[in-house]
């Protein structure tokens, strides 16, 4: 088997590339082949922790896998998202409630990622049959019933850069939410623990072996006392973080069926047909981007509130944002 490394494979460690490329080959067989010298890079024995460069040629003996054409499928899902921003490296789309970014354990329903891959395939920006291991991937994720901006990397270099920026806190994600009651402005920190059996997270002020630290900042934009319109800055990225954290403070997000107040949710459902949490990822700021994304400068990308969220906000606060 002969493989030439392209731009979407470069920079990967050899062992990680092989694990992705040979998905149906046991790991023990892959590492045995590396030890025996059955994987060669540019004619020399491949070392598992070496990094691949564009133009490198891999020769693999005695390991057989389905061809990329057999392993790949053409995604034929109808794209239903709104494109917020797109260039050669990144795609930012507006996710709507009711759809997952990634497949869950059941994996039955098409995901936002399926829609994105279908969209890119149709416009000729992605062909799964031409890729060895890379697939356009999301950099952030939103809960099933949270709406707003999701960022996708269209190539490996963009994905690597975006992931580094995310780890360094150089991708700032801001949300708009309506919460119960009043909440003081400032930074909030706590610890979260997720129960896998019921997919519910609990928040406390004390650390623990199964708990992860969470942090957010809150800025009140308007308040009636009964409700507050707030802007949230997500400082850490944990599942259900904002929803569970705000609920633990006594300020659950309205419309949130898992962490919210039933009476408020029923009112919103009956009056506005709002059956999901009022949490919208409306703005992304790229701080000091580098590498292949350096050209973005300190770009800010934002979306306006969807009509149903704008209607609820205008009715509750009697002003137009």
Coordinates of C-alpha atoms in Angstrom, one line a residue:
X1 CA 0.0 0.0 0.0
X2 CA 1.4 3.4 -1.1
X3 CA 0.1 6.7 0.3
X4 CA 1.3 10.2 -0.5
X5 CA 0.8 12.7 2.2
X6 CA -1.2 15.8 1.1
X7 CA -1.9 19.2 2.8
X8 CA -4.8 17.8 5.0
X9 CA -2.6 15.0 6.4
X10 CA 0.6 17.0 7.0
X11 CA 1.5 17.7 10.6
X12 CA -0.1 14.6 12.0
X13 CA 1.9 12.0 14.0
X14 CA 2.5 8.8 12.0
X15 CA 0.8 6.5 14.5
X16 CA -2.3 8.8 14.7
X17 CA -2.5 9.0 11.0
X18 CA -2.4 5.2 10.6
X19 CA -5.1 4.7 13.3
X20 CA -7.4 7.0 11.3
X21 CA -6.6 5.7 7.9
X22 CA -6.7 2.0 8.9
X23 CA -9.8 2.2 11.1
X24 CA -10.8 -1.4 10.5
X25 CA -7.3 -2.7 11.4
X26 CA -6.6 -3.7 15.0
X27 CA -4.3 -1.3 16.9
X28 CA -2.1 -4.2 17.9
X29 CA -1.4 -5.0 14.2
X30 CA -0.6 -1.3 13.4
X31 CA 2.0 -1.1 16.2
X32 CA 3.4 -4.5 15.4
X33 CA 3.9 -3.3 11.8
X34 CA 5.7 -0.1 13.1
X35 CA 8.0 -2.1 15.3
X36 CA 8.9 -4.6 12.5
X37 CA 9.6 -1.8 10.0
X38 CA 6.6 -2.7 7.8
X39 CA 5.7 1.0 7.7
X40 CA 8.3 3.0 5.8
X41 CA 8.3 6.8 5.2
X42 CA 10.4 8.0 2.2
X43 CA 12.1 4.6 2.2
X44 CA 13.1 4.7 5.9
X45 CA 11.6 2.9 8.8
X46 CA 8.7 4.9 10.2
X47 CA 8.7 5.9 13.8
X48 CA 5.4 6.1 15.5
X49 CA 5.9 9.6 16.9
X50 CA 7.4 11.2 13.8
X51 CA 5.4 14.0 12.2
X52 CA 4.4 13.7 8.6
X53 CA 5.1 16.4 6.0
X54 CA 3.3 17.1 2.7
X55 CA 4.9 15.1 0.0
X56 CA 6.0 12.2 2.3
X57 CA 5.5 8.8 0.8
X58 CA 4.3 6.0 3.0
X59 CA 4.7 2.3 2.1
X60 CA 2.7 -0.1 4.2
X61 CA 3.3 -3.9 4.0
X62 CA 0.9 -6.7 5.3
X63 CA -1.8 -4.4 6.5
X64 CA -5.0 -4.4 4.5
X65 CA -8.0 -2.1 4.9
X66 CA -10.9 -1.1 2.8
X67 CA -10.0 1.4 0.2
X68 CA -10.9 5.1 0.9
X69 CA -13.6 4.9 -1.8
X70 CA -15.2 2.0 0.1
X71 CA -14.9 3.6 3.5
X72 CA -16.2 7.0 2.4
X73 CA -19.8 7.9 1.7
X74 CA -21.4 10.8 -0.1
X75 CA -23.5 12.9 2.3
X76 CA -26.9 13.6 0.7
X77 CA -28.6 15.5 3.6
X78 CA -30.5 18.6 2.8
X79 CA -28.6 21.6 4.3
X80 CA -31.1 23.6 6.5
X81 CA -28.7 26.0 8.2
X82 CA -27.9 29.7 7.5
X83 CA -24.3 30.5 6.5
X84 CA -23.0 33.2 8.8
X85 CA -19.5 33.5 7.4
X86 CA -17.4 31.4 4.9
X87 CA -14.0 31.6 3.2
X88 CA -11.5 29.0 2.0
X89 CA -10.6 27.9 5.6
X90 CA -13.6 28.2 7.8
X91 CA -17.4 27.9 7.6
X92 CA -19.6 29.4 10.3
X93 CA -23.3 28.4 10.3
X94 CA -26.3 29.1 12.4
X95 CA -27.6 26.0 14.2
X96 CA -31.2 25.8 15.1
X97 CA -32.7 23.9 18.1
X98 CA -33.6 20.2 17.6
X99 CA -30.4 19.1 15.9
X100 CA -27.2 17.7 17.3
X101 CA -23.8 18.8 16.1
X102 CA -22.4 15.2 16.4
X103 CA -24.3 11.9 16.4
X104 CA -25.4 10.6 19.8
X105 CA -25.3 6.9 20.8
X106 CA -28.4 6.1 18.7
X107 CA -26.9 7.9 15.7
X108 CA -30.2 7.7 13.7
X109 CA -31.0 11.3 12.8
X110 CA -28.9 13.5 10.5
X111 CA -26.7 15.9 12.4
X112 CA -25.6 19.5 11.7
X113 CA -22.2 18.1 10.6
X114 CA -24.0 15.8 8.1
X115 CA -25.7 18.9 6.7
X116 CA -22.4 20.8 6.5
X117 CA -20.6 18.0 4.7
X118 CA -23.4 17.7 2.2
X119 CA -23.3 21.5 1.7
X120 CA -19.6 21.5 1.1
X121 CA -19.8 18.4 -1.2
X122 CA -22.5 20.0 -3.4
X123 CA -20.5 23.2 -3.9
X124 CA -17.3 21.2 -4.7
X125 CA -15.4 22.3 -1.6
X126 CA -15.2 18.7 -0.1
X127 CA -15.0 15.3 -1.7
X128 CA -14.8 12.4 0.8
X129 CA -13.4 10.1 -1.9
X130 CA -10.3 12.4 -2.4
X131 CA -9.5 12.6 1.4
X132 CA -7.4 10.0 3.2
X133 CA -8.3 10.9 6.8
X134 CA -9.6 14.5 7.0
X135 CA -13.2 15.5 7.2
X136 CA -14.4 19.1 7.8
X137 CA -15.1 19.3 11.5
X138 CA -16.7 21.5 14.1
X139 CA -14.5 23.4 16.5
X140 CA -17.3 24.2 19.0
X141 CA -20.5 22.5 19.8
X142 CA -24.0 23.5 21.1
X143 CA -26.5 21.4 22.9
X144 CA -29.4 19.9 20.9
X145 CA -31.8 22.7 21.9
X146 CA -29.3 25.6 21.9
X147 CA -29.1 27.7 18.8
X148 CA -26.4 30.0 17.4
X149 CA -23.1 30.0 15.6
X150 CA -21.0 26.8 15.1
X151 CA -17.5 27.0 13.6
X152 CA -16.3 24.4 11.1
X153 CA -12.7 24.0 9.8
X154 CA -12.6 23.2 6.0
X155 CA -9.0 21.9 6.0
X156 CA -6.5 20.3 8.4
X157 CA -4.4 23.5 8.9
X158 CA -7.4 25.5 9.8
X159 CA -8.6 22.8 12.2
X160 CA -5.3 22.7 14.0
X161 CA -5.1 26.5 14.3
X162 CA -8.7 26.8 15.5
X163 CA -8.2 24.1 18.1
X164 CA -5.1 25.8 19.4
X165 CA -6.9 29.1 19.6
X166 CA -9.8 27.5 21.4
X167 CA -7.4 25.9 24.0
X168 CA -5.6 29.3 24.5
X169 CA -8.9 31.2 24.9
X170 CA -8.4 33.2 21.7
X171 CA -11.8 32.3 20.4
X172 CA -14.3 34.3 22.5
X173 CA -17.9 33.0 22.4
X174 CA -20.7 35.2 23.5
X175 CA -24.3 34.2 24.2
X176 CA -27.6 36.0 24.8
X177 CA -29.9 34.5 27.3
X178 CA -33.0 35.4 29.2
X179 CA -32.9 34.1 32.8
X180 CA -35.3 34.1 35.8
X181 CA -34.8 36.9 38.3
X182 CA -31.9 39.3 38.6
X183 CA -28.2 38.3 38.5
X184 CA -25.2 40.4 39.4
X185 CA -22.6 41.2 36.7
X186 CA -19.2 39.5 37.0
X187 CA -17.2 36.3 36.7
X188 CA -18.6 33.1 38.1
X189 CA -16.6 29.9 38.7
X190 CA -17.7 26.5 40.0
X191 CA -17.3 22.8 39.4
X192 CA -19.6 20.6 37.3
X193 CA -20.2 16.9 37.2
X194 CA -22.3 15.1 34.6
X195 CA -24.3 12.0 35.1
X196 CA -24.3 9.8 32.1
X197 CA -27.3 7.8 33.1
X198 CA -29.7 10.8 32.8
X199 CA -27.6 13.4 31.0
X200 CA -28.0 15.9 33.7
X201 CA -25.1 18.0 35.2
X202 CA -24.8 19.2 38.8
X203 CA -22.9 22.3 39.9
X204 CA -21.2 22.9 43.2
X205 CA -18.5 25.2 44.7
X206 CA -16.2 22.4 45.8
X207 CA -13.9 20.3 43.6
X208 CA -14.0 16.6 43.3
X209 CA -12.5 13.6 41.5
X210 CA -15.2 13.6 38.8
X211 CA -15.8 17.3 38.6
X212 CA -14.5 19.8 36.1
X213 CA -13.9 23.5 36.7
X214 CA -16.3 25.9 34.8
X215 CA -16.2 29.6 34.4
X216 CA -18.4 32.3 32.7
X217 CA -18.9 36.1 32.8
X218 CA -22.3 37.7 33.1
X219 CA -23.4 41.1 31.9
X220 CA -27.0 42.3 32.4
X221 CA -28.4 44.1 29.4
X222 CA -31.9 44.7 30.8
X223 CA -34.0 43.4 33.8
X224 CA -37.6 43.6 34.8
X225 CA -36.9 41.9 38.1
X226 CA -38.8 38.9 37.0
X227 CA -36.6 38.3 34.0
X228 CA -33.1 39.5 33.0
X229 CA -31.6 39.7 29.5
X230 CA -28.0 38.8 29.9
X231 CA -24.8 38.5 27.7
X232 CA -22.7 35.5 28.7
X233 CA -19.1 34.9 27.9
X234 CA -18.2 31.2 28.0
X235 CA -14.7 30.9 29.5
X236 CA -14.7 27.1 29.6
X237 CA -16.5 24.6 27.4
X238 CA -18.3 21.9 29.3
X239 CA -21.5 20.1 28.3
X240 CA -24.6 21.9 29.7
X241 CA -22.3 24.4 31.4
X242 CA -24.2 27.7 31.1
X243 CA -27.6 26.0 31.7
X244 CA -26.6 24.1 34.8
X245 CA -24.4 26.9 36.2
X246 CA -27.1 29.6 35.9
X247 CA -29.7 27.2 37.4
X248 CA -27.5 26.5 40.4
X249 CA -27.3 30.3 41.0
X250 CA -31.1 30.5 41.1
X251 CA -31.3 32.1 37.6
X252 CA -32.3 29.2 35.2
X253 CA -32.6 30.0 31.5
X254 CA -36.2 30.4 30.5
X255 CA -37.5 27.6 28.3
X256 CA -35.0 25.1 29.6
X257 CA -36.9 21.9 30.1
X258 CA -34.0 20.2 31.9
X259 CA -32.8 22.9 34.3
X260 CA -35.6 25.5 34.2
X261 CA -38.9 26.3 35.9
X262 CA -41.9 24.3 34.6
X263 CA -44.4 27.1 35.1
X264 CA -42.3 29.6 33.1
X265 CA -41.7 27.1 30.4
X266 CA -45.4 26.3 30.1
X267 CA -46.2 30.0 29.7
X268 CA -43.6 30.4 27.0
X269 CA -44.8 27.3 25.2
X270 CA -48.4 28.3 25.3
X271 CA -47.9 32.0 24.3
X272 CA -45.0 31.9 21.9
X273 CA -44.6 28.2 21.0
X274 CA -41.1 28.4 22.5
X275 CA -40.2 24.8 23.4
X276 CA -36.4 25.2 23.9
X277 CA -34.1 27.3 26.1
X278 CA -33.6 31.0 25.3
X279 CA -29.9 30.7 24.8
X280 CA -28.3 31.9 21.6
X281 CA -24.6 31.9 20.6
X282 CA -24.7 35.2 18.8
X283 CA -21.1 36.3 18.5
X284 CA -17.6 34.9 18.0
X285 CA -14.4 37.0 18.2
X286 CA -11.0 35.7 16.9
X287 CA -8.3 37.1 19.1
X288 CA -4.8 37.3 17.7
X289 CA -5.3 34.5 15.1
X290 CA -2.1 33.1 13.7
X291 CA -1.0 30.5 11.2
X292 CA -3.2 30.0 8.2
X293 CA -5.9 32.2 9.9
X294 CA -3.6 35.2 10.6
X295 CA -5.5 37.2 7.9
X296 CA -8.6 37.3 10.1
X297 CA -7.0 39.9 12.4
X298 CA -9.3 40.3 15.4
X299 CA -12.4 39.6 13.4
X300 CA -15.8 39.6 15.0
X301 CA -18.6 37.6 13.5
X302 CA -22.2 38.0 14.8
X303 CA -25.7 37.0 14.1
X304 CA -29.0 38.7 14.8
X305 CA -31.6 37.1 17.0
X306 CA -34.0 34.8 15.1
X307 CA -37.5 36.2 14.8
X308 CA -39.1 34.0 17.6
X309 CA -36.3 35.0 20.1
X310 CA -36.6 38.6 19.1
X311 CA -40.4 38.5 19.6
X312 CA -40.1 37.0 23.1
X313 CA -37.4 39.5 24.1
X314 CA -39.4 42.5 22.8
X315 CA -42.5 41.4 24.6
X316 CA -40.8 40.7 27.9
X317 CA -38.6 43.9 27.9
X318 CA -40.6 46.2 25.7
X319 CA -37.6 47.4 23.7
X320 CA -35.8 46.5 20.5
X321 CA -32.2 45.3 20.8

